[in-house]
Amino acid sequence: MNLVVVYTVAIVVVLIWIGARRNPLMALVEIGRELLRSYKFTLIVIGMFSVLALNKYELQIERKMHLTSDYTAFVFGLEGHFVRHVQELFYTPWLTPIIVFFYIFMLQSVLAASLGVYLLDKNRVMLYATCYTIMITYAIAIPFYLYFPVNEVWSYLPAGVRFTMLDVFPKFEQEYRPLSGLNNCFPSLHTAISVSMALLAYRSGNRRWMVISTISAVTIVFGIFYLGIHWLTDMLGGTLLAVLSTTVAVQLAKLTLRSGEERLRVRSRATNVR
């Protein structure tokens, strides 16, 4: 996992440079300025990391709750062999490493780079909206993982799907699985987060970043089927969650910044009166 972290950091640096056309290290300076400038942003960042921490411990919480529900058969009954058909139609040995790269590295890389790009673009609305989106997405998804558990497609034998991830990453179950439960399928977080980043990039007006995040989202969404991980139902749920979370997040970001501007105007008027 140490190599995953190192590669992710390197990818984030490259993505920020491409997306913002500025020194990626300046993003660290800008985030420091924003944290000092706005206590609201500090609270938002704390909230975001708190939700991410809760997600990290979700598997432990699930084990302590001794939940035994399993809705995998129900989901399979709804969509049948859709994922198997995708694998049979598109599987190609040379394509698998590309899909694995996007699935393992690009999700968190695009998310982190989005913050850097918006910081360097001085786009505070999209910066705040990205943080709000993560909070909303995880806050909605975690209860589903606890009370509506659905196993990954490849693990359900009647689905007839192969876990092609192991062709490229044979130690996936040992090194990556502890971060993601086998039954944390609905809604698909890979879909929700990647599509959310693309939707926010589209709203941001940064065309380069829109292209990058869209390519990443399309590849990841295709990849969840290609690798035999998620059901079609998971993808639809993740897409709906992305639309909902980004819509609410942008409005919350605007309200947060607008209230701050109103306070500044009031203070300015009071100073002028004096």
PDB file of C-alpha atoms in Angstrom:
ATOM      1  CA  MET A   1       0.000   0.000   0.000  1.00  0.00           C
ATOM      2  CA  ASN A   2       2.976   2.314   0.484  1.00  0.00           C
ATOM      3  CA  LEU A   3       3.620   2.174  -3.256  1.00  0.00           C
ATOM      4  CA  VAL A   4      -0.036   3.004  -3.915  1.00  0.00           C
ATOM      5  CA  VAL A   5       0.335   6.129  -1.764  1.00  0.00           C
ATOM      6  CA  VAL A   6       3.582   7.162  -3.478  1.00  0.00           C
ATOM      7  CA  TYR A   7       2.142   6.686  -6.964  1.00  0.00           C
ATOM      8  CA  THR A   8      -1.051   8.500  -5.978  1.00  0.00           C
ATOM      9  CA  VAL A   9       0.895  11.541  -4.745  1.00  0.00           C
ATOM     10  CA  ALA A  10       2.906  11.616  -7.969  1.00  0.00           C
ATOM     11  CA  ILE A  11      -0.261  11.385 -10.072  1.00  0.00           C
ATOM     12  CA  VAL A  12      -1.926  14.171  -8.068  1.00  0.00           C
ATOM     13  CA  VAL A  13       1.052  16.460  -8.693  1.00  0.00           C
ATOM     14  CA  VAL A  14       0.926  15.781 -12.436  1.00  0.00           C
ATOM     15  CA  LEU A  15      -2.854  16.235 -12.604  1.00  0.00           C
ATOM     16  CA  ILE A  16      -2.732  19.576 -10.772  1.00  0.00           C
ATOM     17  CA  TRP A  17      -0.009  20.806 -13.114  1.00  0.00           C
ATOM     18  CA  ILE A  18      -2.025  19.806 -16.185  1.00  0.00           C
ATOM     19  CA  GLY A  19      -5.338  21.063 -14.811  1.00  0.00           C
ATOM     20  CA  ALA A  20      -4.170  24.413 -13.443  1.00  0.00           C
ATOM     21  CA  ARG A  21      -0.994  25.006 -15.478  1.00  0.00           C
ATOM     22  CA  ARG A  22       0.751  26.210 -12.335  1.00  0.00           C
ATOM     23  CA  ASN A  23       3.287  24.859  -9.867  1.00  0.00           C
ATOM     24  CA  PRO A  24       1.406  22.112  -7.953  1.00  0.00           C
ATOM     25  CA  LEU A  25       3.301  22.952  -4.760  1.00  0.00           C
ATOM     26  CA  MET A  26       1.557  26.332  -4.741  1.00  0.00           C
ATOM     27  CA  ALA A  27      -1.647  24.459  -3.934  1.00  0.00           C
ATOM     28  CA  LEU A  28      -0.220  23.790  -0.461  1.00  0.00           C
ATOM     29  CA  VAL A  29       0.391  27.510  -0.014  1.00  0.00           C
ATOM     30  CA  GLU A  30      -3.112  28.342  -1.209  1.00  0.00           C
ATOM     31  CA  ILE A  31      -4.824  25.847   1.071  1.00  0.00           C
ATOM     32  CA  GLY A  32      -2.881  27.281   4.008  1.00  0.00           C
ATOM     33  CA  ARG A  33      -4.072  30.761   3.087  1.00  0.00           C
ATOM     34  CA  GLU A  34      -7.669  29.591   2.748  1.00  0.00           C
ATOM     35  CA  LEU A  35      -7.569  27.842   6.128  1.00  0.00           C
ATOM     36  CA  LEU A  36      -6.238  31.026   7.755  1.00  0.00           C
ATOM     37  CA  ARG A  37      -8.640  33.228   5.828  1.00  0.00           C
ATOM     38  CA  SER A  38     -11.849  31.333   6.548  1.00  0.00           C
ATOM     39  CA  TYR A  39     -12.784  29.469   9.709  1.00  0.00           C
ATOM     40  CA  LYS A  40     -15.725  28.058   7.758  1.00  0.00           C
ATOM     41  CA  PHE A  41     -13.396  26.337   5.327  1.00  0.00           C
ATOM     42  CA  THR A  42     -11.460  24.941   8.285  1.00  0.00           C
ATOM     43  CA  LEU A  43     -14.684  23.491   9.702  1.00  0.00           C
ATOM     44  CA  ILE A  44     -15.627  22.081   6.300  1.00  0.00           C
ATOM     45  CA  VAL A  45     -12.236  20.369   5.956  1.00  0.00           C
ATOM     46  CA  ILE A  46     -12.549  18.939   9.470  1.00  0.00           C
ATOM     47  CA  GLY A  47     -16.035  17.691   8.599  1.00  0.00           C
ATOM     48  CA  MET A  48     -14.796  16.096   5.393  1.00  0.00           C
ATOM     49  CA  PHE A  49     -11.962  14.229   7.104  1.00  0.00           C
ATOM     50  CA  SER A  50     -14.323  13.172   9.906  1.00  0.00           C
ATOM     51  CA  VAL A  51     -16.650  11.530   7.397  1.00  0.00           C
ATOM     52  CA  LEU A  52     -13.703   9.871   5.655  1.00  0.00           C
ATOM     53  CA  ALA A  53     -12.510   8.561   9.030  1.00  0.00           C
ATOM     54  CA  LEU A  54     -15.990   7.191   9.732  1.00  0.00           C
ATOM     55  CA  ASN A  55     -15.899   5.376   6.407  1.00  0.00           C
ATOM     56  CA  LYS A  56     -12.505   3.917   7.318  1.00  0.00           C
ATOM     57  CA  TYR A  57     -13.976   2.371  10.471  1.00  0.00           C
ATOM     58  CA  GLU A  58     -17.262   1.336   8.828  1.00  0.00           C
ATOM     59  CA  LEU A  59     -16.109  -2.273   8.458  1.00  0.00           C
ATOM     60  CA  GLN A  60     -15.305  -2.473  12.172  1.00  0.00           C
ATOM     61  CA  ILE A  61     -18.669  -0.948  13.048  1.00  0.00           C
ATOM     62  CA  GLU A  62     -20.374  -3.459  10.755  1.00  0.00           C
ATOM     63  CA  ARG A  63     -18.659  -6.405  12.455  1.00  0.00           C
ATOM     64  CA  LYS A  64     -19.610  -5.155  15.926  1.00  0.00           C
ATOM     65  CA  MET A  65     -23.257  -4.753  14.870  1.00  0.00           C
ATOM     66  CA  HIS A  66     -23.389  -8.440  13.811  1.00  0.00           C
ATOM     67  CA  LEU A  67     -25.594  -7.668  10.821  1.00  0.00           C
ATOM     68  CA  THR A  68     -26.536 -10.689   8.691  1.00  0.00           C
ATOM     69  CA  SER A  69     -28.586  -9.161   5.867  1.00  0.00           C
ATOM     70  CA  ASP A  70     -27.584  -9.926   2.273  1.00  0.00           C
ATOM     71  CA  TYR A  71     -29.401  -8.409  -0.711  1.00  0.00           C
ATOM     72  CA  THR A  72     -27.104  -9.815  -3.392  1.00  0.00           C
ATOM     73  CA  ALA A  73     -29.644 -12.339  -4.668  1.00  0.00           C
ATOM     74  CA  PHE A  74     -32.271  -9.603  -4.864  1.00  0.00           C
ATOM     75  CA  VAL A  75     -30.019  -7.392  -7.006  1.00  0.00           C
ATOM     76  CA  PHE A  76     -29.076 -10.334  -9.237  1.00  0.00           C
ATOM     77  CA  GLY A  77     -32.778 -11.019  -9.730  1.00  0.00           C
ATOM     78  CA  LEU A  78     -33.262  -7.448 -10.952  1.00  0.00           C
ATOM     79  CA  GLU A  79     -30.503  -7.320 -13.569  1.00  0.00           C
ATOM     80  CA  GLY A  80     -29.402 -10.875 -14.283  1.00  0.00           C
ATOM     81  CA  HIS A  81     -26.155 -11.392 -16.222  1.00  0.00           C
ATOM     82  CA  PHE A  82     -25.524  -7.803 -17.345  1.00  0.00           C
ATOM     83  CA  VAL A  83     -22.004  -7.672 -15.891  1.00  0.00           C
ATOM     84  CA  ARG A  84     -21.069 -11.057 -17.357  1.00  0.00           C
ATOM     85  CA  HIS A  85     -22.179  -9.866 -20.795  1.00  0.00           C
ATOM     86  CA  VAL A  86     -19.984  -6.746 -20.438  1.00  0.00           C
ATOM     87  CA  GLN A  87     -16.981  -8.885 -19.544  1.00  0.00           C
ATOM     88  CA  GLU A  88     -17.567 -11.305 -22.408  1.00  0.00           C
ATOM     89  CA  LEU A  89     -17.958  -8.457 -24.892  1.00  0.00           C
ATOM     90  CA  PHE A  90     -15.030  -6.245 -23.890  1.00  0.00           C
ATOM     91  CA  TYR A  91     -12.430  -8.377 -22.109  1.00  0.00           C
ATOM     92  CA  THR A  92      -8.992  -7.925 -23.660  1.00  0.00           C
ATOM     93  CA  PRO A  93      -5.709  -8.712 -21.835  1.00  0.00           C
ATOM     94  CA  TRP A  94      -4.035  -5.422 -22.859  1.00  0.00           C
ATOM     95  CA  LEU A  95      -7.001  -3.377 -21.594  1.00  0.00           C
ATOM     96  CA  THR A  96      -7.030  -4.849 -18.089  1.00  0.00           C
ATOM     97  CA  PRO A  97      -3.922  -2.995 -16.750  1.00  0.00           C
ATOM     98  CA  ILE A  98      -5.368   0.323 -17.941  1.00  0.00           C
ATOM     99  CA  ILE A  99      -8.682  -0.324 -16.188  1.00  0.00           C
ATOM    100  CA  VAL A 100      -6.915  -1.432 -12.999  1.00  0.00           C
ATOM    101  CA  PHE A 101      -4.773   1.720 -13.051  1.00  0.00           C
ATOM    102  CA  PHE A 102      -7.847   3.950 -13.202  1.00  0.00           C
ATOM    103  CA  TYR A 103      -9.698   1.945 -10.544  1.00  0.00           C
ATOM    104  CA  ILE A 104      -6.820   1.837  -8.053  1.00  0.00           C
ATOM    105  CA  PHE A 105      -5.177   5.218  -8.600  1.00  0.00           C
ATOM    106  CA  MET A 106      -7.360   7.710 -10.435  1.00  0.00           C
ATOM    107  CA  LEU A 107     -10.339   7.866  -8.070  1.00  0.00           C
ATOM    108  CA  GLN A 108      -8.488   9.433  -5.141  1.00  0.00           C
ATOM    109  CA  SER A 109      -6.009  11.197  -7.418  1.00  0.00           C
ATOM    110  CA  VAL A 110      -8.686  13.134  -9.296  1.00  0.00           C
ATOM    111  CA  LEU A 111     -10.447  13.917  -6.022  1.00  0.00           C
ATOM    112  CA  ALA A 112      -7.309  15.320  -4.389  1.00  0.00           C
ATOM    113  CA  ALA A 113      -6.198  17.079  -7.561  1.00  0.00           C
ATOM    114  CA  SER A 114      -9.618  18.739  -7.867  1.00  0.00           C
ATOM    115  CA  LEU A 115      -8.962  20.557  -4.602  1.00  0.00           C
ATOM    116  CA  GLY A 116      -5.562  21.673  -5.870  1.00  0.00           C
ATOM    117  CA  VAL A 117      -6.881  22.826  -9.237  1.00  0.00           C
ATOM    118  CA  TYR A 118      -9.705  24.861  -7.704  1.00  0.00           C
ATOM    119  CA  LEU A 119      -7.343  26.376  -5.152  1.00  0.00           C
ATOM    120  CA  LEU A 120      -4.965  27.524  -7.889  1.00  0.00           C
ATOM    121  CA  ASP A 121      -7.870  28.692 -10.068  1.00  0.00           C
ATOM    122  CA  LYS A 122      -9.164  30.766  -7.115  1.00  0.00           C
ATOM    123  CA  ASN A 123     -12.504  29.015  -7.611  1.00  0.00           C
ATOM    124  CA  ARG A 124     -13.742  28.982  -4.035  1.00  0.00           C
ATOM    125  CA  VAL A 125     -17.255  27.834  -4.944  1.00  0.00           C
ATOM    126  CA  MET A 126     -15.965  24.630  -6.558  1.00  0.00           C
ATOM    127  CA  LEU A 127     -13.386  24.174  -3.790  1.00  0.00           C
ATOM    128  CA  TYR A 128     -16.049  24.284  -1.095  1.00  0.00           C
ATOM    129  CA  ALA A 129     -18.466  22.267  -3.232  1.00  0.00           C
ATOM    130  CA  THR A 130     -15.913  19.469  -3.629  1.00  0.00           C
ATOM    131  CA  CYS A 131     -15.552  19.178   0.143  1.00  0.00           C
ATOM    132  CA  TYR A 132     -19.313  19.275   0.670  1.00  0.00           C
ATOM    133  CA  THR A 133     -19.775  16.644  -2.046  1.00  0.00           C
ATOM    134  CA  ILE A 134     -17.481  14.198  -0.274  1.00  0.00           C
ATOM    135  CA  MET A 135     -19.287  14.713   3.031  1.00  0.00           C
ATOM    136  CA  ILE A 136     -22.734  14.247   1.498  1.00  0.00           C
ATOM    137  CA  THR A 137     -21.699  11.240  -0.592  1.00  0.00           C
ATOM    138  CA  TYR A 138     -20.209   9.285   2.284  1.00  0.00           C
ATOM    139  CA  ALA A 139     -22.916  10.326   4.747  1.00  0.00           C
ATOM    140  CA  ILE A 140     -25.564   8.864   2.436  1.00  0.00           C
ATOM    141  CA  ALA A 141     -23.578   5.796   1.338  1.00  0.00           C
ATOM    142  CA  ILE A 142     -22.457   4.482   4.741  1.00  0.00           C
ATOM    143  CA  PRO A 143     -25.984   3.641   6.030  1.00  0.00           C
ATOM    144  CA  PHE A 144     -26.573   1.625   2.842  1.00  0.00           C
ATOM    145  CA  TYR A 145     -23.365  -0.330   3.468  1.00  0.00           C
ATOM    146  CA  LEU A 146     -24.557  -1.137   6.966  1.00  0.00           C
ATOM    147  CA  TYR A 147     -28.220  -1.941   6.314  1.00  0.00           C
ATOM    148  CA  PHE A 148     -28.379  -2.820   2.596  1.00  0.00           C
ATOM    149  CA  PRO A 149     -25.261  -4.968   2.043  1.00  0.00           C
ATOM    150  CA  VAL A 150     -24.693  -6.273  -1.477  1.00  0.00           C
ATOM    151  CA  ASN A 151     -21.706  -8.471  -2.339  1.00  0.00           C
ATOM    152  CA  GLU A 152     -19.431  -7.795  -5.296  1.00  0.00           C
ATOM    153  CA  VAL A 153     -20.538  -9.458  -8.516  1.00  0.00           C
ATOM    154  CA  TRP A 154     -17.580 -11.841  -8.928  1.00  0.00           C
ATOM    155  CA  SER A 155     -18.153 -13.291  -5.445  1.00  0.00           C
ATOM    156  CA  TYR A 156     -21.721 -14.333  -6.298  1.00  0.00           C
ATOM    157  CA  LEU A 157     -21.315 -17.620  -8.189  1.00  0.00           C
ATOM    158  CA  PRO A 158     -24.650 -17.554 -10.098  1.00  0.00           C
ATOM    159  CA  ALA A 159     -23.520 -14.299 -11.772  1.00  0.00           C
ATOM    160  CA  GLY A 160     -20.784 -16.177 -13.648  1.00  0.00           C
ATOM    161  CA  VAL A 161     -18.346 -13.252 -13.456  1.00  0.00           C
ATOM    162  CA  ARG A 162     -14.556 -13.366 -13.126  1.00  0.00           C
ATOM    163  CA  PHE A 163     -12.558 -10.994 -10.910  1.00  0.00           C
ATOM    164  CA  THR A 164     -10.186  -9.714 -13.589  1.00  0.00           C
ATOM    165  CA  MET A 165      -8.474  -7.393 -11.094  1.00  0.00           C
ATOM    166  CA  LEU A 166      -6.334 -10.364 -10.033  1.00  0.00           C
ATOM    167  CA  ASP A 167      -4.813 -10.633 -13.516  1.00  0.00           C
ATOM    168  CA  VAL A 168      -2.861  -7.443 -12.788  1.00  0.00           C
ATOM    169  CA  PHE A 169      -3.040  -7.084  -9.005  1.00  0.00           C
ATOM    170  CA  PRO A 170      -2.875 -10.671  -7.627  1.00  0.00           C
ATOM    171  CA  LYS A 171      -2.448  -9.455  -4.029  1.00  0.00           C
ATOM    172  CA  PHE A 172      -5.529  -7.231  -4.165  1.00  0.00           C
ATOM    173  CA  GLU A 173      -7.378  -9.218  -1.500  1.00  0.00           C
ATOM    174  CA  GLN A 174      -4.462  -8.997   0.925  1.00  0.00           C
ATOM    175  CA  GLU A 175      -3.354  -5.409   0.312  1.00  0.00           C
ATOM    176  CA  TYR A 176      -6.446  -3.485  -0.806  1.00  0.00           C
ATOM    177  CA  ARG A 177      -9.429  -5.426   0.531  1.00  0.00           C
ATOM    178  CA  PRO A 178      -9.048  -4.191   4.146  1.00  0.00           C
ATOM    179  CA  LEU A 179      -9.933  -0.713   2.823  1.00  0.00           C
ATOM    180  CA  SER A 180     -13.100  -1.839   1.069  1.00  0.00           C
ATOM    181  CA  GLY A 181     -15.555  -4.458   2.289  1.00  0.00           C
ATOM    182  CA  LEU A 182     -16.775  -7.215   0.000  1.00  0.00           C
ATOM    183  CA  ASN A 183     -20.390  -6.217   0.611  1.00  0.00           C
ATOM    184  CA  ASN A 184     -20.024  -2.427   0.272  1.00  0.00           C
ATOM    185  CA  CYS A 185     -21.440  -2.329  -3.230  1.00  0.00           C
ATOM    186  CA  PHE A 186     -24.604  -0.240  -3.261  1.00  0.00           C
ATOM    187  CA  PRO A 187     -24.275   2.574  -4.101  1.00  0.00           C
ATOM    188  CA  SER A 188     -20.963   2.431  -5.963  1.00  0.00           C
ATOM    189  CA  LEU A 189     -18.606   4.969  -4.391  1.00  0.00           C
ATOM    190  CA  HIS A 190     -16.259   4.694  -7.358  1.00  0.00           C
ATOM    191  CA  THR A 191     -19.145   5.811  -9.550  1.00  0.00           C
ATOM    192  CA  ALA A 192     -20.448   8.456  -7.153  1.00  0.00           C
ATOM    193  CA  ILE A 193     -17.095  10.145  -6.558  1.00  0.00           C
ATOM    194  CA  SER A 194     -15.742   9.970 -10.109  1.00  0.00           C
ATOM    195  CA  VAL A 195     -18.996  11.227 -11.645  1.00  0.00           C
ATOM    196  CA  SER A 196     -19.231  13.945  -8.979  1.00  0.00           C
ATOM    197  CA  MET A 197     -15.753  15.210  -9.827  1.00  0.00           C
ATOM    198  CA  ALA A 198     -16.692  15.320 -13.522  1.00  0.00           C
ATOM    199  CA  LEU A 199     -19.939  17.193 -12.812  1.00  0.00           C
ATOM    200  CA  LEU A 200     -18.158  19.760 -10.647  1.00  0.00           C
ATOM    201  CA  ALA A 201     -15.419  20.162 -13.257  1.00  0.00           C
ATOM    202  CA  TYR A 202     -18.091  20.879 -15.852  1.00  0.00           C
ATOM    203  CA  ARG A 203     -19.547  23.584 -13.594  1.00  0.00           C
ATOM    204  CA  SER A 204     -16.103  25.042 -12.897  1.00  0.00           C
ATOM    205  CA  GLY A 205     -15.501  26.224 -16.452  1.00  0.00           C
ATOM    206  CA  ASN A 206     -11.991  24.714 -16.524  1.00  0.00           C
ATOM    207  CA  ARG A 207     -12.084  22.821 -19.820  1.00  0.00           C
ATOM    208  CA  ARG A 208      -8.833  20.951 -19.304  1.00  0.00           C
ATOM    209  CA  TRP A 209      -9.997  19.682 -15.951  1.00  0.00           C
ATOM    210  CA  MET A 210     -13.418  18.828 -17.345  1.00  0.00           C
ATOM    211  CA  VAL A 211     -11.817  16.628 -20.031  1.00  0.00           C
ATOM    212  CA  ILE A 212      -9.498  14.889 -17.554  1.00  0.00           C
ATOM    213  CA  SER A 213     -12.177  14.214 -14.949  1.00  0.00           C
ATOM    214  CA  THR A 214     -14.678  13.059 -17.576  1.00  0.00           C
ATOM    215  CA  ILE A 215     -12.222  10.581 -19.110  1.00  0.00           C
ATOM    216  CA  SER A 216     -11.444   9.307 -15.626  1.00  0.00           C
ATOM    217  CA  ALA A 217     -15.127   8.970 -14.693  1.00  0.00           C
ATOM    218  CA  VAL A 218     -16.086   7.152 -17.903  1.00  0.00           C
ATOM    219  CA  THR A 219     -13.167   4.732 -17.558  1.00  0.00           C
ATOM    220  CA  ILE A 220     -13.881   4.035 -13.886  1.00  0.00           C
ATOM    221  CA  VAL A 221     -17.600   3.449 -14.459  1.00  0.00           C
ATOM    222  CA  PHE A 222     -16.816   1.072 -17.315  1.00  0.00           C
ATOM    223  CA  GLY A 223     -14.124  -0.504 -15.156  1.00  0.00           C
ATOM    224  CA  ILE A 224     -16.422  -1.482 -12.298  1.00  0.00           C
ATOM    225  CA  PHE A 225     -18.200  -3.821 -14.729  1.00  0.00           C
ATOM    226  CA  TYR A 226     -15.099  -4.895 -16.638  1.00  0.00           C
ATOM    227  CA  LEU A 227     -13.366  -5.930 -13.408  1.00  0.00           C
ATOM    228  CA  GLY A 228     -16.468  -7.769 -12.200  1.00  0.00           C
ATOM    229  CA  ILE A 229     -16.870  -5.681  -9.057  1.00  0.00           C
ATOM    230  CA  HIS A 230     -20.134  -3.742  -9.216  1.00  0.00           C
ATOM    231  CA  TRP A 231     -23.664  -4.402 -10.387  1.00  0.00           C
ATOM    232  CA  LEU A 232     -25.552  -2.167 -12.794  1.00  0.00           C
ATOM    233  CA  THR A 233     -27.789  -1.240  -9.858  1.00  0.00           C
ATOM    234  CA  ASP A 234     -24.732  -0.020  -7.939  1.00  0.00           C
ATOM    235  CA  MET A 235     -23.717   2.210 -10.831  1.00  0.00           C
ATOM    236  CA  LEU A 236     -27.194   3.701 -11.178  1.00  0.00           C
ATOM    237  CA  GLY A 237     -27.319   4.353  -7.438  1.00  0.00           C
ATOM    238  CA  GLY A 238     -23.863   5.934  -7.533  1.00  0.00           C
ATOM    239  CA  THR A 239     -24.783   8.161 -10.469  1.00  0.00           C
ATOM    240  CA  LEU A 240     -27.960   9.331  -8.752  1.00  0.00           C
ATOM    241  CA  LEU A 241     -25.955  10.004  -5.599  1.00  0.00           C
ATOM    242  CA  ALA A 242     -23.429  12.033  -7.619  1.00  0.00           C
ATOM    243  CA  VAL A 243     -26.136  14.218  -9.146  1.00  0.00           C
ATOM    244  CA  LEU A 244     -27.810  14.741  -5.776  1.00  0.00           C
ATOM    245  CA  SER A 245     -24.634  15.425  -3.795  1.00  0.00           C
ATOM    246  CA  THR A 246     -23.116  17.863  -6.309  1.00  0.00           C
ATOM    247  CA  THR A 247     -26.380  19.775  -6.694  1.00  0.00           C
ATOM    248  CA  VAL A 248     -26.739  20.209  -2.943  1.00  0.00           C
ATOM    249  CA  ALA A 249     -23.005  20.828  -2.465  1.00  0.00           C
ATOM    250  CA  VAL A 250     -22.834  23.689  -4.961  1.00  0.00           C
ATOM    251  CA  GLN A 251     -25.778  25.406  -3.300  1.00  0.00           C
ATOM    252  CA  LEU A 252     -24.230  24.939   0.144  1.00  0.00           C
ATOM    253  CA  ALA A 253     -20.932  26.333  -1.127  1.00  0.00           C
ATOM    254  CA  LYS A 254     -22.641  29.412  -2.523  1.00  0.00           C
ATOM    255  CA  LEU A 255     -24.563  29.947   0.713  1.00  0.00           C
ATOM    256  CA  THR A 256     -21.398  29.550   2.780  1.00  0.00           C
ATOM    257  CA  LEU A 257     -19.469  32.086   0.719  1.00  0.00           C
ATOM    258  CA  ARG A 258     -22.419  34.461   0.379  1.00  0.00           C
ATOM    259  CA  SER A 259     -22.941  34.645   4.147  1.00  0.00           C
ATOM    260  CA  GLY A 260     -19.252  35.468   4.558  1.00  0.00           C
ATOM    261  CA  GLU A 261     -19.482  38.235   1.962  1.00  0.00           C
ATOM    262  CA  GLU A 262     -22.544  39.698   3.669  1.00  0.00           C
ATOM    263  CA  ARG A 263     -20.646  39.899   6.964  1.00  0.00           C
ATOM    264  CA  LEU A 264     -17.759  41.666   5.243  1.00  0.00           C
ATOM    265  CA  ARG A 265     -20.167  44.194   3.713  1.00  0.00           C
ATOM    266  CA  VAL A 266     -21.772  44.897   7.094  1.00  0.00           C
ATOM    267  CA  ARG A 267     -18.357  45.427   8.692  1.00  0.00           C
ATOM    268  CA  SER A 268     -17.314  47.692   5.831  1.00  0.00           C
ATOM    269  CA  ARG A 269     -20.429  49.838   6.212  1.00  0.00           C
ATOM    270  CA  ALA A 270     -19.912  50.093   9.966  1.00  0.00           C
ATOM    271  CA  THR A 271     -16.324  51.222   9.430  1.00  0.00           C
ATOM    272  CA  ASN A 272     -17.418  53.862   6.920  1.00  0.00           C
ATOM    273  CA  VAL A 273     -20.018  55.229   9.343  1.00  0.00           C
ATOM    274  CA  ARG A 274     -17.346  55.606  12.011  1.00  0.00           C
TER     275      ARG A 274
END
